[in-house]
Coordinates of C-alpha atoms and ligand atoms in Angstrom, one line a residue:
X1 CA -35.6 10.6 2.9
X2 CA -33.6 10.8 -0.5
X3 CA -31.3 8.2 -1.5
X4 CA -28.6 10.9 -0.8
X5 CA -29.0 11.7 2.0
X6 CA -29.7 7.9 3.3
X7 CA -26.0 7.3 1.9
X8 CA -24.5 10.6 4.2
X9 CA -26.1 9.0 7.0
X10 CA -24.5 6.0 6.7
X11 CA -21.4 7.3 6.4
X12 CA -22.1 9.5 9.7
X13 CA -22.5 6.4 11.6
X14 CA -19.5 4.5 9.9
X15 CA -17.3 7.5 10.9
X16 CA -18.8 7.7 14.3
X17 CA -20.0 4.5 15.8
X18 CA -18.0 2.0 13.7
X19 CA -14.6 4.6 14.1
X20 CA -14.0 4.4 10.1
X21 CA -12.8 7.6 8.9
X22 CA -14.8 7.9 5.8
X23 CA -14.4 11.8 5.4
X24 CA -10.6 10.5 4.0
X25 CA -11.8 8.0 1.3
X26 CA -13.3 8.8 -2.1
X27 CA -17.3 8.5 -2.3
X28 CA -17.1 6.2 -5.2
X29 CA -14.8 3.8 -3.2
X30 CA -17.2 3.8 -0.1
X31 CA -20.2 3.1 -2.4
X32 CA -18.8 0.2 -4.0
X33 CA -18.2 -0.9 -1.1
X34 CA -21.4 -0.4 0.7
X35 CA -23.4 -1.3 -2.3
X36 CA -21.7 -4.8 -2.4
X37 CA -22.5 -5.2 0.9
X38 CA -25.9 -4.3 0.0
X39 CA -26.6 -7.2 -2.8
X40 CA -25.4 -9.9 -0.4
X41 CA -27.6 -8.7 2.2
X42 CA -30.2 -8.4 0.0
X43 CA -31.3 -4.5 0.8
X44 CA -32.7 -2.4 -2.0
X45 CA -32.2 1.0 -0.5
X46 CA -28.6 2.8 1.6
X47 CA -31.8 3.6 4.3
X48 CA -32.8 -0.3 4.3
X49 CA -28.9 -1.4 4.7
X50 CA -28.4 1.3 7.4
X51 CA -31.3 0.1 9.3
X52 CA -29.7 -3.3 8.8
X53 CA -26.3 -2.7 9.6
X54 CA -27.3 -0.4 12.7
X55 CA -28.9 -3.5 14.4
X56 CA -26.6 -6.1 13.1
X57 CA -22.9 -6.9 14.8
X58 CA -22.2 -9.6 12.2
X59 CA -23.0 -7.1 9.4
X60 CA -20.9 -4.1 10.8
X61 CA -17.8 -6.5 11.6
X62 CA -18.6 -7.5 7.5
X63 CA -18.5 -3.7 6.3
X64 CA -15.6 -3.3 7.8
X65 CA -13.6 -6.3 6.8
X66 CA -15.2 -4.7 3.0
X67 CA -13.5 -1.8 3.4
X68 CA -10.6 -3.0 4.3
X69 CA -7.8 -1.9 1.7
X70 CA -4.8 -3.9 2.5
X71 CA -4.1 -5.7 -0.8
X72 CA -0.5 -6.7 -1.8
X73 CA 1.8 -8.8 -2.9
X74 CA 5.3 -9.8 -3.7
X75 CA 6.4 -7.8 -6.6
X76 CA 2.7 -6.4 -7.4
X77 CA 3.0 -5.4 -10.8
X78 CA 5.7 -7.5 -12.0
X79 CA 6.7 -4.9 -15.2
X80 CA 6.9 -2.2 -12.6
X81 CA 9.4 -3.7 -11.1
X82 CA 12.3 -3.6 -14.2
X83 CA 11.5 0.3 -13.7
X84 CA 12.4 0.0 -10.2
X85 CA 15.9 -2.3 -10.9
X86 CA 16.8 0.6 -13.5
X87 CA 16.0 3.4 -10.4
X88 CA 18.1 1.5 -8.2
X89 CA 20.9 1.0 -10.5
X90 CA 21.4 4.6 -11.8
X91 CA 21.2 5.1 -7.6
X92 CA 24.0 3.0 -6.7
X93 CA 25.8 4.7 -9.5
X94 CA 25.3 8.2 -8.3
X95 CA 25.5 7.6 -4.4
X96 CA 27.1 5.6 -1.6
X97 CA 23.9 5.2 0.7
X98 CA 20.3 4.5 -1.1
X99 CA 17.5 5.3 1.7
X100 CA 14.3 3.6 0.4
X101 CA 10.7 4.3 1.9
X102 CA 8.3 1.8 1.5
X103 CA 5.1 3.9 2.7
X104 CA 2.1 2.5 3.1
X105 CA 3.8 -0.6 2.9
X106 CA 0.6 -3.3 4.1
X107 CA 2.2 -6.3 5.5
X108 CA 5.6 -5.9 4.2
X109 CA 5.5 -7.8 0.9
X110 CA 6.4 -4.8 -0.9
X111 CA 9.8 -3.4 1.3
X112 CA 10.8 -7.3 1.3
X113 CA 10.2 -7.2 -2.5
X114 CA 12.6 -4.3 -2.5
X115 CA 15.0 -5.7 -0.4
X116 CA 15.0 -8.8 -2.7
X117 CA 15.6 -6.6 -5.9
X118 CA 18.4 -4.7 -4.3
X119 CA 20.1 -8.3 -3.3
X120 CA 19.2 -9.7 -6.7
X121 CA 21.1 -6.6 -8.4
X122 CA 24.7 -7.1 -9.2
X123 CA 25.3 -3.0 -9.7
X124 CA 23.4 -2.3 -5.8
X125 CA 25.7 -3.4 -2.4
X126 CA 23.3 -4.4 -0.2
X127 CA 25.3 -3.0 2.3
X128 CA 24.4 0.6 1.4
X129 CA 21.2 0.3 1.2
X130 CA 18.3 1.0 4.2
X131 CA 14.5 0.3 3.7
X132 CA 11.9 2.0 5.8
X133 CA 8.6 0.3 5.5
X134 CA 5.2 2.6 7.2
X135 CA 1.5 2.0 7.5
X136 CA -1.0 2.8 9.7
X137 CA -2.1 -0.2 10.3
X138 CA -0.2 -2.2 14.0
X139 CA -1.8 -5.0 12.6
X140 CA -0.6 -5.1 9.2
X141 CA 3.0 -4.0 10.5
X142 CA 2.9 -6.8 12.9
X143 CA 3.0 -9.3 10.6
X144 CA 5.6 -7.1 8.3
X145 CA 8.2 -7.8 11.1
X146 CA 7.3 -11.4 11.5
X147 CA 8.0 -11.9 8.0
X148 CA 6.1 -15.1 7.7
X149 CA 3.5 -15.6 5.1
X150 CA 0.6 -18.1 4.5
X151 CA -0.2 -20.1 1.5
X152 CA -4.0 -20.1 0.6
X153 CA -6.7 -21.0 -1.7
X154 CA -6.4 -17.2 -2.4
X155 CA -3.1 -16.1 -2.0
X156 CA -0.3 -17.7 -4.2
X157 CA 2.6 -16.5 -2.6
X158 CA 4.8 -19.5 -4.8
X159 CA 3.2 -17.5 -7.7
X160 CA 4.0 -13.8 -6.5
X161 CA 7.5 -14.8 -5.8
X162 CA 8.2 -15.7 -9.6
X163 CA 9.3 -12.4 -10.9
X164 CA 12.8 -13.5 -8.7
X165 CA 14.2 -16.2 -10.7
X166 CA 16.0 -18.4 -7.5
X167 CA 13.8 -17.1 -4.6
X168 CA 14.4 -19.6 -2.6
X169 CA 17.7 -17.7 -1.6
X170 CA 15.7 -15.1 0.1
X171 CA 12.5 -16.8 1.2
X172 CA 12.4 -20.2 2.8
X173 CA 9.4 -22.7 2.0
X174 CA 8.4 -24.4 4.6
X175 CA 6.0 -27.4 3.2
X176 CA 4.7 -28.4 6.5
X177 CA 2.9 -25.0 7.2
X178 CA 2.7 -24.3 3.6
X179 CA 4.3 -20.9 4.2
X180 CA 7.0 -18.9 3.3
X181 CA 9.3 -17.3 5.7
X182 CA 11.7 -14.1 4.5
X183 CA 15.5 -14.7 5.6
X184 CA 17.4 -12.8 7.8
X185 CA 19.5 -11.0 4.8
X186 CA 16.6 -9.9 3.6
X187 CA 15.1 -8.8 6.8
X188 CA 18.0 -7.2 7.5
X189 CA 18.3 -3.5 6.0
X190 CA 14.1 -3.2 6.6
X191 CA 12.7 -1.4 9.4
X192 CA 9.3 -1.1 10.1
X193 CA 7.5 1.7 11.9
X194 CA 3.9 3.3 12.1
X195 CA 3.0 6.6 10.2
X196 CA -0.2 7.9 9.0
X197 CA 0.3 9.5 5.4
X198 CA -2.4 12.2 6.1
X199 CA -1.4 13.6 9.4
X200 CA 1.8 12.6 10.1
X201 CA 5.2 14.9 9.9
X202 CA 7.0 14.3 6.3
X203 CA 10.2 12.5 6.8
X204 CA 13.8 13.5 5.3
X205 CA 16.4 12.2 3.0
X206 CA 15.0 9.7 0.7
X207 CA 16.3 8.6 -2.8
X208 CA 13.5 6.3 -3.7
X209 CA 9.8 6.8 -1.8
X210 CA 7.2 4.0 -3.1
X211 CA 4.0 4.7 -2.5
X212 CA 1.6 2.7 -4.2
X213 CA -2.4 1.5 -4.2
X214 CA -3.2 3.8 -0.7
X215 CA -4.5 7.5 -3.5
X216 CA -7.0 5.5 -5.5
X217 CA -9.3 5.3 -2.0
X218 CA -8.1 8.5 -0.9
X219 CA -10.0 11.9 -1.0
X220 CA -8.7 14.0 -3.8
X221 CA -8.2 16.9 -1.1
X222 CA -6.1 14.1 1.1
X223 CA -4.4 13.2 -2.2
X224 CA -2.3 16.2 -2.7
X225 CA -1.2 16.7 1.2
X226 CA -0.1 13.5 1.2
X227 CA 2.0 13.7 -1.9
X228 CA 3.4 17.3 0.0
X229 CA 4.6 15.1 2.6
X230 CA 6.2 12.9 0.1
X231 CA 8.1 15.5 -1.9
X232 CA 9.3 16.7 1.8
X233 CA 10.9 13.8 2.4
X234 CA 12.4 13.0 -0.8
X235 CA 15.7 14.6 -1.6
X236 CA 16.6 16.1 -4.8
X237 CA 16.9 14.4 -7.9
X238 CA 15.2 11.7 -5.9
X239 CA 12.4 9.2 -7.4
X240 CA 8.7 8.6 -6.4
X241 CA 6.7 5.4 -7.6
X242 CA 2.9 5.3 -7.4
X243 CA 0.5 2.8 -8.6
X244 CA 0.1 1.7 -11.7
X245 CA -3.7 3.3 -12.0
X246 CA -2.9 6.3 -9.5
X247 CA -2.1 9.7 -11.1
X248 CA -0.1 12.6 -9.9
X249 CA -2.5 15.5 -9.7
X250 CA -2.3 18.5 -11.4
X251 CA -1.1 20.7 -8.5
X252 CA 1.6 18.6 -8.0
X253 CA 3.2 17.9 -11.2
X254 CA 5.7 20.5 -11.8
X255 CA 7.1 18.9 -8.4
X256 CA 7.4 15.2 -10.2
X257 CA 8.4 15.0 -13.4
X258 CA 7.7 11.4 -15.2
X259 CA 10.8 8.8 -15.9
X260 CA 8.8 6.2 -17.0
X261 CA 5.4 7.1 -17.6
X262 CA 3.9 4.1 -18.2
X263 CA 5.2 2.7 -14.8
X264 CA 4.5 5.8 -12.8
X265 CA 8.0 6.3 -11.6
X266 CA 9.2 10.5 -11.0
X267 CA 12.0 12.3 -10.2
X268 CA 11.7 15.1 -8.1
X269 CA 12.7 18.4 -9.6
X270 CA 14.8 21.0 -8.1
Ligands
SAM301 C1 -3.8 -1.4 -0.8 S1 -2.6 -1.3 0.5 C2 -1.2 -1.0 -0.5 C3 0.0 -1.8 -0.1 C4 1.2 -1.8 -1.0 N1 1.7 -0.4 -1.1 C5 0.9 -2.3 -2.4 O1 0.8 -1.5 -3.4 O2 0.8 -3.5 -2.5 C6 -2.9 0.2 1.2 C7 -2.3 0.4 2.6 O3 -2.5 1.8 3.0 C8 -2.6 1.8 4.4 N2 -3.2 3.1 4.8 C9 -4.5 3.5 4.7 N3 -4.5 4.8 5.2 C10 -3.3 5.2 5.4 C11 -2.7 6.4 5.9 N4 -3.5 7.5 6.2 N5 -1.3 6.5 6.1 C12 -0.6 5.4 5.9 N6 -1.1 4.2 5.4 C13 -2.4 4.1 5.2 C14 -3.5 0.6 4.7 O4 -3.4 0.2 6.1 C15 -3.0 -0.4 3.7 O5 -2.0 -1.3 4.3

């Protein structure tokens, strides 16, 4: 068997016996991934590793946890986030309600980051603003309403949190558990609700939609229905922020033209 078709096989039983859609991620993604797994296991071939994996619980549970694709953090990309003070300001400036969609928002860090910015901005009321924050994932948004965060060897929450000069206003340290909890006035204008970007109905009404670090594992034909169902739910003249190494493709660019390039922050055109 080629080494092709050993890799298609693999992603046959991912997709079926492991329930991992792989037909929605990008090829080059999945074999990072995979081929990571391979090293540490020490297989030379995709038809060695499926062998492996197939008869292996501790393995697939491994894979999976591989795959997983729920990196944030507070303020990810701190430069980004001047761009996204300057949206919010020429927002406040042009209506009396801002509706913000946070989508594919992970475990909340980045609608709480937004809801920190728009407390932190003298020109925003808080008090007009709303923040929706989506994912797929229960789990993730489980801990998104919880709003409680741990401390670890590998996360440096103290360390994200540093873009916001006095954070300590919004989140509250707590030294005993070595986490941070996000206050109530923070929590307050975020909701949190499941939606799946690639088959779920677009939404309405939005002035700001962020989403950010879901395209680059996505299938390019996934890519541009997703974005469909963004500019659906964005109203006019309203803005769109993707990741800093995401790109808007070429199909859709006429809908998004750039603000700030170098950000990846658009406006939607008329
Ligand atoms: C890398 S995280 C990005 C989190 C955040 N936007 C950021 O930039 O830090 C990607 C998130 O996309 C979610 N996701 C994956 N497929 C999705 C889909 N089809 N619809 C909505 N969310 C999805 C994952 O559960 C994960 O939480």
């Amino acid at each position: 068997m080629s080494s092709d078709d050993s890799f298609e096989l693999l992603l046959e039983y991912m997709e079926t016996e492991l329930s991992f859609a792989t037909s929605h991620y990008n090829d080059s993604y999945l074999d990072r991934r995979i081929t990571a797994r391979m090293r540490r296991t020490e297989c030379e071939t995709y038809g060695e590793y499926y062998e492996h994996v197939r008869s292996n619980p501790d393995e697939q549970r491994a894979l999976l946890d591989s795959l997983s694709i729920n990196v944030t953090g507070f303020f990810r990309n701190p430069e980004v986030w001047d761009g996204v003070r300057d949206v919010l300001r020429s927002l406040a400036g042009e209506t009396d309600r801002i509706d913000i969609w946070s989508a594919a928002c992970a475990d909340g860090r980045e609608p709480y980051s937004l809801s920190m910015i728009v407390h932190d901005e003298p020109q925003v009321d808080p008090s007009t603003v709303r923040i929706l924050g989506t994912d797929i994932s229960n789990e993730a948004l489980q801990v998104a309403r919880e709003g409680v965060y741990q401390e670890s060897r590998t996360t440096s929450i103290g360390g994200e949190l540093e873009y916001i000069d006095e954070y300590s206003q919004f989140i509250e340290y707590d030294s005993g558990e070595n986490s941070y909890r996000v206050r109530d006035t923070i929590k307050q204008p975020v909701e949190f609700q499941r939606h799946d970007l690639i088959n779920g109905d677009p939404k309405s009404g939005f002035d700001l939609v962020t989403c950010r670090n879901l395209f680059i594992y996505i299938d390019t034909e996934y890519k541009q229905s997703m974005l469909q169902t963004i500019s659906e739910s964005i109203s006019q003249g309203g803005y769109l922020i993707i990741g800093k190494s995401e790109t808007i493709p070429p199909e859709m660019k006429p809908v998004f033209s750039p603000v700030d390039n170098r950000n990846r922050i658009y406006q939607k055109q008329d």
